Amino acid sequence: MTQNIDLNEIDKFAKLAAQWWDPNGQCKPLHIINPLRVDYIKSNDLNQKNVLDVGCGGGILSESLAKLGANVTAIDLADESLAVAKLHAEQNGLSINYQKQTVEEHATQYPSHYDVITCMEMLEHVPDPFSIIDACAKLLKPNGKLYLSTINRNHKAKLMLIYGAEYIARLVPKGTHDFNRFIRPSELMTWVEQAQLTVKDIIGMEYHLLSNQFRLGRNVDVNYILMAQKDELN
Protein backbone atom coordinates (compact mmCIF):
# COMPACT_ATOMS: atom_id res chain seq x y z
CA MET A 1 0.00 0.00 0.00
CA THR A 2 1.31 3.41 -0.95
CA GLN A 3 1.67 5.54 2.16
CA ASN A 4 -0.40 8.71 2.35
CA ILE A 5 2.62 10.93 2.94
CA ASP A 6 4.01 14.14 1.49
CA LEU A 7 7.68 14.18 2.51
CA ASN A 8 8.01 17.87 1.72
CA GLU A 9 5.21 18.65 4.18
CA ILE A 10 6.77 16.48 6.88
CA ASP A 11 10.11 18.21 6.37
CA LYS A 12 8.44 21.63 6.48
CA PHE A 13 7.00 21.00 9.93
CA ALA A 14 10.09 19.18 11.17
CA LYS A 15 12.03 22.39 10.59
CA LEU A 16 9.64 24.16 12.98
CA ALA A 17 10.42 21.71 15.79
CA ALA A 18 12.47 24.14 17.87
CA GLN A 19 9.63 26.67 17.76
CA TRP A 20 6.63 24.47 18.61
CA TRP A 21 6.40 25.76 22.19
CA ASP A 22 7.34 29.39 21.56
CA PRO A 23 4.01 31.28 21.81
CA ASN A 24 5.53 34.22 19.94
CA GLY A 25 7.34 32.20 17.27
CA GLN A 26 6.25 30.72 13.96
CA CYS A 27 3.72 28.45 15.71
CA LYS A 28 2.00 31.44 17.31
CA PRO A 29 -1.29 30.89 15.42
CA LEU A 30 -1.57 27.38 16.89
CA HIS A 31 -1.14 28.77 20.40
CA ILE A 32 -3.80 31.38 19.66
CA ILE A 33 -6.40 28.90 18.41
CA ASN A 34 -5.60 26.05 20.79
CA PRO A 35 -7.85 27.28 23.64
CA LEU A 36 -10.75 27.54 21.16
CA ARG A 37 -10.17 24.00 19.90
CA VAL A 38 -9.95 22.64 23.43
CA ASP A 39 -13.12 24.43 24.56
CA TYR A 40 -14.99 22.93 21.63
CA ILE A 41 -13.67 19.39 22.19
CA LYS A 42 -14.08 19.33 25.98
CA SER A 43 -17.85 19.45 25.67
CA ASN A 44 -17.19 15.72 25.91
CA ASP A 45 -16.12 14.38 29.29
CA LEU A 46 -12.57 13.32 28.43
CA ASN A 47 -11.62 12.00 31.85
CA GLN A 48 -10.15 8.50 31.43
CA LYS A 49 -11.31 8.40 27.81
CA ASN A 50 -9.05 7.05 25.07
CA VAL A 51 -8.12 9.95 22.82
CA LEU A 52 -5.99 9.95 19.65
CA ASP A 53 -4.38 13.13 18.29
CA VAL A 54 -3.49 12.59 14.62
CA GLY A 55 -0.68 14.77 13.26
CA CYS A 56 0.21 15.98 16.73
CA GLY A 57 3.29 18.02 15.83
CA GLY A 58 4.96 19.27 18.99
CA GLY A 59 2.04 18.24 21.18
CA ILE A 60 0.26 21.55 21.79
CA LEU A 61 -3.24 20.03 21.58
CA SER A 62 -2.15 16.64 22.92
CA GLU A 63 -0.99 18.16 26.19
CA SER A 64 -4.20 20.15 26.61
CA LEU A 65 -6.26 16.98 26.19
CA ALA A 66 -4.06 15.08 28.64
CA LYS A 67 -4.58 17.84 31.22
CA LEU A 68 -8.33 17.18 30.94
CA GLY A 69 -7.71 13.63 32.16
CA ALA A 70 -7.72 11.84 28.80
CA ASN A 71 -5.53 8.85 28.02
CA VAL A 72 -3.82 10.42 25.03
CA THR A 73 -2.03 8.68 22.19
CA ALA A 74 -0.51 11.08 19.65
CA ILE A 75 0.99 10.23 16.28
CA ASP A 76 3.12 12.12 13.80
CA LEU A 77 5.80 11.34 11.21
CA ALA A 78 8.35 14.08 11.96
CA ASP A 79 11.04 12.75 14.29
CA GLU A 80 12.09 16.25 15.32
CA SER A 81 8.56 17.27 16.31
CA LEU A 82 8.00 14.06 18.28
CA ALA A 83 11.26 14.54 20.15
CA VAL A 84 10.16 18.03 21.19
CA ALA A 85 6.70 16.75 22.15
CA LYS A 86 8.07 13.93 24.29
CA LEU A 87 10.52 16.19 26.09
CA HIS A 88 7.95 18.90 26.79
CA ALA A 89 5.42 16.37 28.15
CA GLU A 90 8.08 14.84 30.38
CA GLN A 91 9.08 18.25 31.71
CA ASN A 92 5.45 18.94 32.56
CA GLY A 93 4.77 15.59 34.19
CA LEU A 94 2.33 14.44 31.52
CA SER A 95 1.99 10.86 30.33
CA ILE A 96 1.29 10.89 26.58
CA ASN A 97 1.88 7.92 24.29
CA TYR A 98 3.72 9.50 21.35
CA GLN A 99 4.29 7.27 18.33
CA LYS A 100 5.80 7.71 14.88
CA GLN A 101 3.16 6.11 12.72
CA THR A 102 0.60 6.87 10.02
CA VAL A 103 -3.03 6.82 11.07
CA GLU A 104 -3.69 4.15 8.45
CA GLU A 105 -1.10 1.87 10.10
CA HIS A 106 -2.50 2.70 13.53
CA ALA A 107 -5.99 1.71 12.39
CA THR A 108 -4.86 -1.82 11.57
CA GLN A 109 -3.63 -2.25 15.15
CA TYR A 110 -6.28 -0.46 17.20
CA PRO A 111 -9.71 -0.79 15.52
CA SER A 112 -12.67 0.57 17.53
CA HIS A 113 -10.33 1.69 20.30
CA TYR A 114 -10.85 5.44 20.73
CA ASP A 115 -13.63 7.51 22.26
CA VAL A 116 -12.40 10.76 20.66
CA ILE A 117 -10.05 11.44 17.76
CA THR A 118 -8.68 14.84 16.77
CA CYS A 119 -7.03 15.68 13.45
CA MET A 120 -6.34 19.38 13.39
CA GLU A 121 -4.75 21.46 10.61
CA MET A 122 -3.46 18.31 8.91
CA LEU A 123 -5.85 17.25 6.14
CA GLU A 124 -4.69 20.09 3.85
CA HIS A 125 -1.13 18.74 4.06
CA VAL A 126 -1.67 15.15 2.83
CA PRO A 127 -2.19 13.72 -0.67
CA ASP A 128 -5.36 11.79 0.24
CA PRO A 129 -7.48 13.37 3.01
CA PHE A 130 -10.20 10.71 2.69
CA SER A 131 -7.71 8.00 3.63
CA ILE A 132 -7.07 9.82 6.91
CA ILE A 133 -10.79 10.17 7.65
CA ASP A 134 -11.50 6.54 6.77
CA ALA A 135 -8.74 5.33 9.09
CA CYS A 136 -10.07 7.53 11.88
CA ALA A 137 -13.52 6.01 11.39
CA LYS A 138 -12.07 2.53 11.83
CA LEU A 139 -10.29 3.62 15.02
CA LEU A 140 -13.41 5.02 16.68
CA LYS A 141 -15.57 3.11 19.11
CA PRO A 142 -19.31 3.13 18.39
CA ASN A 143 -20.62 6.59 19.35
CA GLY A 144 -17.03 7.89 19.27
CA LYS A 145 -16.44 11.40 18.01
CA LEU A 146 -14.03 12.73 15.38
CA TYR A 147 -12.90 16.36 15.25
CA LEU A 148 -11.43 17.60 11.97
CA SER A 149 -10.18 21.11 11.34
CA THR A 150 -9.00 22.48 8.02
CA ILE A 151 -9.28 25.49 5.69
CA ASN A 152 -12.03 26.36 3.24
CA ARG A 153 -11.02 26.73 -0.41
CA ASN A 154 -12.18 30.13 -1.61
CA HIS A 155 -10.80 33.58 -2.40
CA LYS A 156 -11.34 34.88 1.14
CA ALA A 157 -9.25 32.04 2.63
CA LYS A 158 -6.52 32.68 0.08
CA LEU A 159 -6.50 36.37 0.92
CA MET A 160 -6.54 35.85 4.69
CA LEU A 161 -4.17 32.90 5.13
CA ILE A 162 -1.72 33.15 2.27
CA TYR A 163 -1.47 36.87 1.55
CA GLY A 164 -2.48 38.01 5.04
CA ALA A 165 -0.93 35.49 7.44
CA GLU A 166 2.12 34.53 5.35
CA TYR A 167 3.09 37.70 3.50
CA ILE A 168 1.64 40.64 5.42
CA ALA A 169 1.42 39.67 9.10
CA ARG A 170 4.11 36.98 8.71
CA LEU A 171 2.39 34.86 11.34
CA VAL A 172 3.58 31.67 9.63
CA PRO A 173 6.44 30.96 7.20
CA LYS A 174 5.85 31.63 3.50
CA GLY A 175 4.79 28.46 1.74
CA THR A 176 3.01 26.98 4.77
CA HIS A 177 -0.26 26.77 2.86
CA ASP A 178 -1.09 25.40 -0.59
CA PHE A 179 -4.39 26.89 -1.76
CA ASN A 180 -5.10 23.91 -4.02
CA ARG A 181 -5.18 21.62 -0.99
CA PHE A 182 -7.72 23.66 0.95
CA ILE A 183 -10.98 21.74 1.50
CA ARG A 184 -14.50 23.02 1.11
CA PRO A 185 -16.93 21.99 3.89
CA SER A 186 -19.11 20.21 1.32
CA GLU A 187 -16.12 18.08 0.28
CA LEU A 188 -15.21 17.27 3.86
CA MET A 189 -18.79 16.33 4.72
CA THR A 190 -18.93 14.02 1.70
CA TRP A 191 -15.76 12.21 2.79
CA VAL A 192 -17.02 11.90 6.35
CA GLU A 193 -20.27 10.33 5.15
CA GLN A 194 -18.36 8.00 2.80
CA ALA A 195 -16.43 6.82 5.86
CA GLN A 196 -19.81 5.92 7.42
CA LEU A 197 -19.71 8.69 10.00
CA THR A 198 -22.48 11.17 10.74
CA VAL A 199 -21.79 14.91 10.64
CA LYS A 200 -22.97 16.40 13.94
CA ASP A 201 -21.71 19.97 13.82
CA ILE A 202 -19.52 22.42 11.94
CA ILE A 203 -18.16 25.62 13.40
CA GLY A 204 -15.85 28.33 12.10
CA MET A 205 -12.69 29.80 13.59
CA GLU A 206 -12.64 33.33 12.25
CA TYR A 207 -9.37 35.26 12.33
CA HIS A 208 -9.45 38.98 12.98
CA LEU A 209 -6.23 40.38 11.52
CA LEU A 210 -6.16 43.70 13.38
CA SER A 211 -6.71 42.19 16.83
CA ASN A 212 -4.72 39.04 15.98
CA GLN A 213 -7.47 36.93 17.55
CA PHE A 214 -9.58 33.94 16.54
CA ARG A 215 -13.19 33.45 17.60
CA LEU A 216 -15.58 30.52 17.23
CA GLY A 217 -18.70 31.23 15.21
CA ARG A 218 -20.92 30.02 12.41
CA ASN A 219 -18.81 31.64 9.66
CA VAL A 220 -16.89 28.80 7.98
CA ASP A 221 -15.42 30.92 5.19
CA VAL A 222 -11.82 30.30 6.26
CA ASN A 223 -10.85 28.01 9.18
CA TYR A 224 -13.43 25.56 10.46
CA ILE A 225 -13.91 22.47 12.63
CA LEU A 226 -16.21 19.59 11.74
CA MET A 227 -17.40 17.15 14.38
CA ALA A 228 -18.63 13.70 13.33
CA GLN A 229 -19.81 10.64 15.18
CA LYS A 230 -19.59 6.93 14.54
CA ASP A 231 -23.06 5.45 14.76
CA GLU A 232 -23.75 2.48 16.99
CA LEU A 233 -24.30 0.11 14.06
CA ASN A 234 -21.06 0.97 12.24
mmCIF file of C-alpha atoms in Angstrom:
data_model
loop_
_atom_site.group_PDB
_atom_site.id
_atom_site.type_symbol
_atom_site.label_atom_id
_atom_site.label_comp_id
_atom_site.label_asym_id
_atom_site.label_seq_id
_atom_site.Cartn_x
_atom_site.Cartn_y
_atom_site.Cartn_z
ATOM 1 C CA MET A 1 0.000 0.000 0.000
ATOM 2 C CA THR A 2 1.308 3.413 -0.948
ATOM 3 C CA GLN A 3 1.671 5.539 2.157
ATOM 4 C CA ASN A 4 -0.403 8.707 2.346
ATOM 5 C CA ILE A 5 2.620 10.930 2.945
ATOM 6 C CA ASP A 6 4.012 14.143 1.492
ATOM 7 C CA LEU A 7 7.680 14.175 2.509
ATOM 8 C CA ASN A 8 8.006 17.874 1.721
ATOM 9 C CA GLU A 9 5.209 18.652 4.181
ATOM 10 C CA ILE A 10 6.773 16.484 6.881
ATOM 11 C CA ASP A 11 10.109 18.213 6.372
ATOM 12 C CA LYS A 12 8.439 21.625 6.476
ATOM 13 C CA PHE A 13 7.001 21.002 9.932
ATOM 14 C CA ALA A 14 10.091 19.177 11.171
ATOM 15 C CA LYS A 15 12.031 22.389 10.593
ATOM 16 C CA LEU A 16 9.645 24.161 12.981
ATOM 17 C CA ALA A 17 10.419 21.712 15.793
ATOM 18 C CA ALA A 18 12.469 24.145 17.870
ATOM 19 C CA GLN A 19 9.632 26.669 17.761
ATOM 20 C CA TRP A 20 6.633 24.472 18.609
ATOM 21 C CA TRP A 21 6.398 25.758 22.190
ATOM 22 C CA ASP A 22 7.344 29.390 21.557
ATOM 23 C CA PRO A 23 4.014 31.279 21.814
ATOM 24 C CA ASN A 24 5.527 34.216 19.941
ATOM 25 C CA GLY A 25 7.337 32.200 17.272
ATOM 26 C CA GLN A 26 6.248 30.715 13.957
ATOM 27 C CA CYS A 27 3.723 28.450 15.710
ATOM 28 C CA LYS A 28 2.004 31.435 17.314
ATOM 29 C CA PRO A 29 -1.287 30.886 15.423
ATOM 30 C CA LEU A 30 -1.566 27.376 16.893
ATOM 31 C CA HIS A 31 -1.143 28.767 20.403
ATOM 32 C CA ILE A 32 -3.798 31.376 19.658
ATOM 33 C CA ILE A 33 -6.401 28.902 18.407
ATOM 34 C CA ASN A 34 -5.600 26.046 20.792
ATOM 35 C CA PRO A 35 -7.854 27.276 23.640
ATOM 36 C CA LEU A 36 -10.747 27.535 21.162
ATOM 37 C CA ARG A 37 -10.170 24.002 19.900
ATOM 38 C CA VAL A 38 -9.949 22.640 23.435
ATOM 39 C CA ASP A 39 -13.120 24.431 24.564
ATOM 40 C CA TYR A 40 -14.992 22.925 21.628
ATOM 41 C CA ILE A 41 -13.671 19.391 22.191
ATOM 42 C CA LYS A 42 -14.082 19.332 25.976
ATOM 43 C CA SER A 43 -17.855 19.453 25.670
ATOM 44 C CA ASN A 44 -17.185 15.719 25.908
ATOM 45 C CA ASP A 45 -16.117 14.377 29.285
ATOM 46 C CA LEU A 46 -12.571 13.319 28.426
ATOM 47 C CA ASN A 47 -11.620 12.000 31.854
ATOM 48 C CA GLN A 48 -10.146 8.498 31.431
ATOM 49 C CA LYS A 49 -11.308 8.399 27.809
ATOM 50 C CA ASN A 50 -9.046 7.049 25.071
ATOM 51 C CA VAL A 51 -8.121 9.950 22.817
ATOM 52 C CA LEU A 52 -5.993 9.952 19.647
ATOM 53 C CA ASP A 53 -4.384 13.126 18.286
ATOM 54 C CA VAL A 54 -3.486 12.588 14.619
ATOM 55 C CA GLY A 55 -0.684 14.766 13.260
ATOM 56 C CA CYS A 56 0.207 15.978 16.732
ATOM 57 C CA GLY A 57 3.288 18.015 15.826
ATOM 58 C CA GLY A 58 4.961 19.266 18.985
ATOM 59 C CA GLY A 59 2.043 18.236 21.180
ATOM 60 C CA ILE A 60 0.261 21.550 21.791
ATOM 61 C CA LEU A 61 -3.237 20.031 21.578
ATOM 62 C CA SER A 62 -2.150 16.640 22.923
ATOM 63 C CA GLU A 63 -0.994 18.164 26.195
ATOM 64 C CA SER A 64 -4.200 20.153 26.611
ATOM 65 C CA LEU A 65 -6.261 16.981 26.188
ATOM 66 C CA ALA A 66 -4.064 15.080 28.642
ATOM 67 C CA LYS A 67 -4.582 17.840 31.217
ATOM 68 C CA LEU A 68 -8.334 17.183 30.943
ATOM 69 C CA GLY A 69 -7.714 13.630 32.158
ATOM 70 C CA ALA A 70 -7.717 11.842 28.797
ATOM 71 C CA ASN A 71 -5.527 8.846 28.020
ATOM 72 C CA VAL A 72 -3.818 10.424 25.029
ATOM 73 C CA THR A 73 -2.030 8.684 22.192
ATOM 74 C CA ALA A 74 -0.511 11.083 19.655
ATOM 75 C CA ILE A 75 0.989 10.226 16.283
ATOM 76 C CA ASP A 76 3.125 12.121 13.796
ATOM 77 C CA LEU A 77 5.800 11.339 11.209
ATOM 78 C CA ALA A 78 8.351 14.077 11.961
ATOM 79 C CA ASP A 79 11.041 12.754 14.294
ATOM 80 C CA GLU A 80 12.087 16.253 15.324
ATOM 81 C CA SER A 81 8.561 17.266 16.312
ATOM 82 C CA LEU A 82 8.004 14.062 18.277
ATOM 83 C CA ALA A 83 11.263 14.542 20.147
ATOM 84 C CA VAL A 84 10.160 18.032 21.192
ATOM 85 C CA ALA A 85 6.701 16.754 22.148
ATOM 86 C CA LYS A 86 8.074 13.935 24.289
ATOM 87 C CA LEU A 87 10.524 16.193 26.094
ATOM 88 C CA HIS A 88 7.945 18.897 26.793
ATOM 89 C CA ALA A 89 5.421 16.368 28.145
ATOM 90 C CA GLU A 90 8.081 14.837 30.381
ATOM 91 C CA GLN A 91 9.083 18.245 31.706
ATOM 92 C CA ASN A 92 5.448 18.940 32.559
ATOM 93 C CA GLY A 93 4.773 15.594 34.193
ATOM 94 C CA LEU A 94 2.331 14.444 31.522
ATOM 95 C CA SER A 95 1.992 10.858 30.330
ATOM 96 C CA ILE A 96 1.291 10.886 26.577
ATOM 97 C CA ASN A 97 1.882 7.921 24.293
ATOM 98 C CA TYR A 98 3.717 9.500 21.353
ATOM 99 C CA GLN A 99 4.287 7.274 18.327
ATOM 100 C CA LYS A 100 5.803 7.707 14.880
ATOM 101 C CA GLN A 101 3.158 6.110 12.719
ATOM 102 C CA THR A 102 0.599 6.874 10.024
ATOM 103 C CA VAL A 103 -3.028 6.821 11.069
ATOM 104 C CA GLU A 104 -3.686 4.148 8.450
ATOM 105 C CA GLU A 105 -1.104 1.875 10.104
ATOM 106 C CA HIS A 106 -2.497 2.699 13.531
ATOM 107 C CA ALA A 107 -5.994 1.712 12.394
ATOM 108 C CA THR A 108 -4.864 -1.819 11.570
ATOM 109 C CA GLN A 109 -3.626 -2.250 15.149
ATOM 110 C CA TYR A 110 -6.282 -0.461 17.202
ATOM 111 C CA PRO A 111 -9.708 -0.787 15.522
ATOM 112 C CA SER A 112 -12.672 0.567 17.525
ATOM 113 C CA HIS A 113 -10.325 1.694 20.296
ATOM 114 C CA TYR A 114 -10.851 5.443 20.726
ATOM 115 C CA ASP A 115 -13.629 7.513 22.264
ATOM 116 C CA VAL A 116 -12.405 10.758 20.662
ATOM 117 C CA ILE A 117 -10.046 11.439 17.755
ATOM 118 C CA THR A 118 -8.684 14.839 16.771
ATOM 119 C CA CYS A 119 -7.034 15.675 13.449
ATOM 120 C CA MET A 120 -6.342 19.380 13.389
ATOM 121 C CA GLU A 121 -4.746 21.455 10.611
ATOM 122 C CA MET A 122 -3.460 18.310 8.907
ATOM 123 C CA LEU A 123 -5.847 17.254 6.136
ATOM 124 C CA GLU A 124 -4.691 20.086 3.849
ATOM 125 C CA HIS A 125 -1.128 18.736 4.058
ATOM 126 C CA VAL A 126 -1.666 15.152 2.826
ATOM 127 C CA PRO A 127 -2.187 13.719 -0.675
ATOM 128 C CA ASP A 128 -5.358 11.795 0.240
ATOM 129 C CA PRO A 129 -7.479 13.366 3.008
ATOM 130 C CA PHE A 130 -10.197 10.715 2.687
ATOM 131 C CA SER A 131 -7.708 7.996 3.628
ATOM 132 C CA ILE A 132 -7.068 9.819 6.912
ATOM 133 C CA ILE A 133 -10.793 10.170 7.651
ATOM 134 C CA ASP A 134 -11.505 6.544 6.768
ATOM 135 C CA ALA A 135 -8.737 5.334 9.086
ATOM 136 C CA CYS A 136 -10.073 7.526 11.883
ATOM 137 C CA ALA A 137 -13.523 6.013 11.394
ATOM 138 C CA LYS A 138 -12.070 2.526 11.834
ATOM 139 C CA LEU A 139 -10.288 3.615 15.017
ATOM 140 C CA LEU A 140 -13.411 5.020 16.676
ATOM 141 C CA LYS A 141 -15.570 3.108 19.108
ATOM 142 C CA PRO A 142 -19.314 3.131 18.388
ATOM 143 C CA ASN A 143 -20.622 6.589 19.354
ATOM 144 C CA GLY A 144 -17.031 7.888 19.270
ATOM 145 C CA LYS A 145 -16.438 11.404 18.009
ATOM 146 C CA LEU A 146 -14.034 12.725 15.378
ATOM 147 C CA TYR A 147 -12.903 16.360 15.245
ATOM 148 C CA LEU A 148 -11.428 17.601 11.968
ATOM 149 C CA SER A 149 -10.176 21.113 11.341
ATOM 150 C CA THR A 150 -8.999 22.484 8.022
ATOM 151 C CA ILE A 151 -9.281 25.489 5.693
ATOM 152 C CA ASN A 152 -12.034 26.356 3.241
ATOM 153 C CA ARG A 153 -11.016 26.726 -0.410
ATOM 154 C CA ASN A 154 -12.178 30.134 -1.610
ATOM 155 C CA HIS A 155 -10.801 33.580 -2.398
ATOM 156 C CA LYS A 156 -11.336 34.876 1.145
ATOM 157 C CA ALA A 157 -9.253 32.042 2.633
ATOM 158 C CA LYS A 158 -6.522 32.676 0.075
ATOM 159 C CA LEU A 159 -6.503 36.367 0.916
ATOM 160 C CA MET A 160 -6.538 35.846 4.689
ATOM 161 C CA LEU A 161 -4.170 32.904 5.129
ATOM 162 C CA ILE A 162 -1.720 33.153 2.272
ATOM 163 C CA TYR A 163 -1.465 36.867 1.549
ATOM 164 C CA GLY A 164 -2.481 38.007 5.036
ATOM 165 C CA ALA A 165 -0.931 35.493 7.436
ATOM 166 C CA GLU A 166 2.121 34.526 5.354
ATOM 167 C CA TYR A 167 3.094 37.699 3.496
ATOM 168 C CA ILE A 168 1.643 40.645 5.422
ATOM 169 C CA ALA A 169 1.416 39.675 9.104
ATOM 170 C CA ARG A 170 4.114 36.981 8.712
ATOM 171 C CA LEU A 171 2.394 34.856 11.335
ATOM 172 C CA VAL A 172 3.576 31.671 9.626
ATOM 173 C CA PRO A 173 6.436 30.956 7.198
ATOM 174 C CA LYS A 174 5.848 31.627 3.505
ATOM 175 C CA GLY A 175 4.788 28.457 1.744
ATOM 176 C CA THR A 176 3.012 26.980 4.773
ATOM 177 C CA HIS A 177 -0.264 26.768 2.864
ATOM 178 C CA ASP A 178 -1.092 25.396 -0.588
ATOM 179 C CA PHE A 179 -4.390 26.887 -1.758
ATOM 180 C CA ASN A 180 -5.103 23.910 -4.021
ATOM 181 C CA ARG A 181 -5.182 21.625 -0.991
ATOM 182 C CA PHE A 182 -7.719 23.662 0.950
ATOM 183 C CA ILE A 183 -10.979 21.738 1.498
ATOM 184 C CA ARG A 184 -14.503 23.016 1.108
ATOM 185 C CA PRO A 185 -16.933 21.989 3.889
ATOM 186 C CA SER A 186 -19.112 20.206 1.317
ATOM 187 C CA GLU A 187 -16.123 18.084 0.280
ATOM 188 C CA LEU A 188 -15.212 17.267 3.863
ATOM 189 C CA MET A 189 -18.794 16.326 4.717
ATOM 190 C CA THR A 190 -18.932 14.021 1.697
ATOM 191 C CA TRP A 191 -15.757 12.209 2.786
ATOM 192 C CA VAL A 192 -17.023 11.905 6.354
ATOM 193 C CA GLU A 193 -20.268 10.331 5.152
ATOM 194 C CA GLN A 194 -18.361 8.005 2.796
ATOM 195 C CA ALA A 195 -16.432 6.815 5.863
ATOM 196 C CA GLN A 196 -19.807 5.923 7.419
ATOM 197 C CA LEU A 197 -19.708 8.687 9.995
ATOM 198 C CA THR A 198 -22.478 11.169 10.742
ATOM 199 C CA VAL A 199 -21.787 14.908 10.637
ATOM 200 C CA LYS A 200 -22.972 16.400 13.938
ATOM 201 C CA ASP A 201 -21.713 19.974 13.820
ATOM 202 C CA ILE A 202 -19.521 22.415 11.938
ATOM 203 C CA ILE A 203 -18.158 25.623 13.399
ATOM 204 C CA GLY A 204 -15.849 28.331 12.102
ATOM 205 C CA MET A 205 -12.687 29.804 13.593
ATOM 206 C CA GLU A 206 -12.639 33.328 12.247
ATOM 207 C CA TYR A 207 -9.372 35.255 12.332
ATOM 208 C CA HIS A 208 -9.446 38.985 12.976
ATOM 209 C CA LEU A 209 -6.231 40.375 11.516
ATOM 210 C CA LEU A 210 -6.165 43.699 13.376
ATOM 211 C CA SER A 211 -6.714 42.190 16.827
ATOM 212 C CA ASN A 212 -4.720 39.042 15.983
ATOM 213 C CA GLN A 213 -7.468 36.925 17.546
ATOM 214 C CA PHE A 214 -9.581 33.943 16.535
ATOM 215 C CA ARG A 215 -13.193 33.452 17.600
ATOM 216 C CA LEU A 216 -15.575 30.521 17.233
ATOM 217 C CA GLY A 217 -18.701 31.234 15.212
ATOM 218 C CA ARG A 218 -20.916 30.023 12.410
ATOM 219 C CA ASN A 219 -18.813 31.640 9.661
ATOM 220 C CA VAL A 220 -16.889 28.801 7.985
ATOM 221 C CA ASP A 221 -15.422 30.923 5.186
ATOM 222 C CA VAL A 222 -11.818 30.296 6.257
ATOM 223 C CA ASN A 223 -10.850 28.011 9.184
ATOM 224 C CA TYR A 224 -13.426 25.563 10.461
ATOM 225 C CA ILE A 225 -13.905 22.470 12.629
ATOM 226 C CA LEU A 226 -16.214 19.594 11.741
ATOM 227 C CA MET A 227 -17.404 17.146 14.383
ATOM 228 C CA ALA A 228 -18.632 13.703 13.327
ATOM 229 C CA GLN A 229 -19.808 10.639 15.182
ATOM 230 C CA LYS A 230 -19.587 6.931 14.541
ATOM 231 C CA ASP A 231 -23.058 5.447 14.755
ATOM 232 C CA GLU A 232 -23.747 2.483 16.989
ATOM 233 C CA LEU A 233 -24.302 0.108 14.062
ATOM 234 C CA ASN A 234 -21.058 0.970 12.241
#
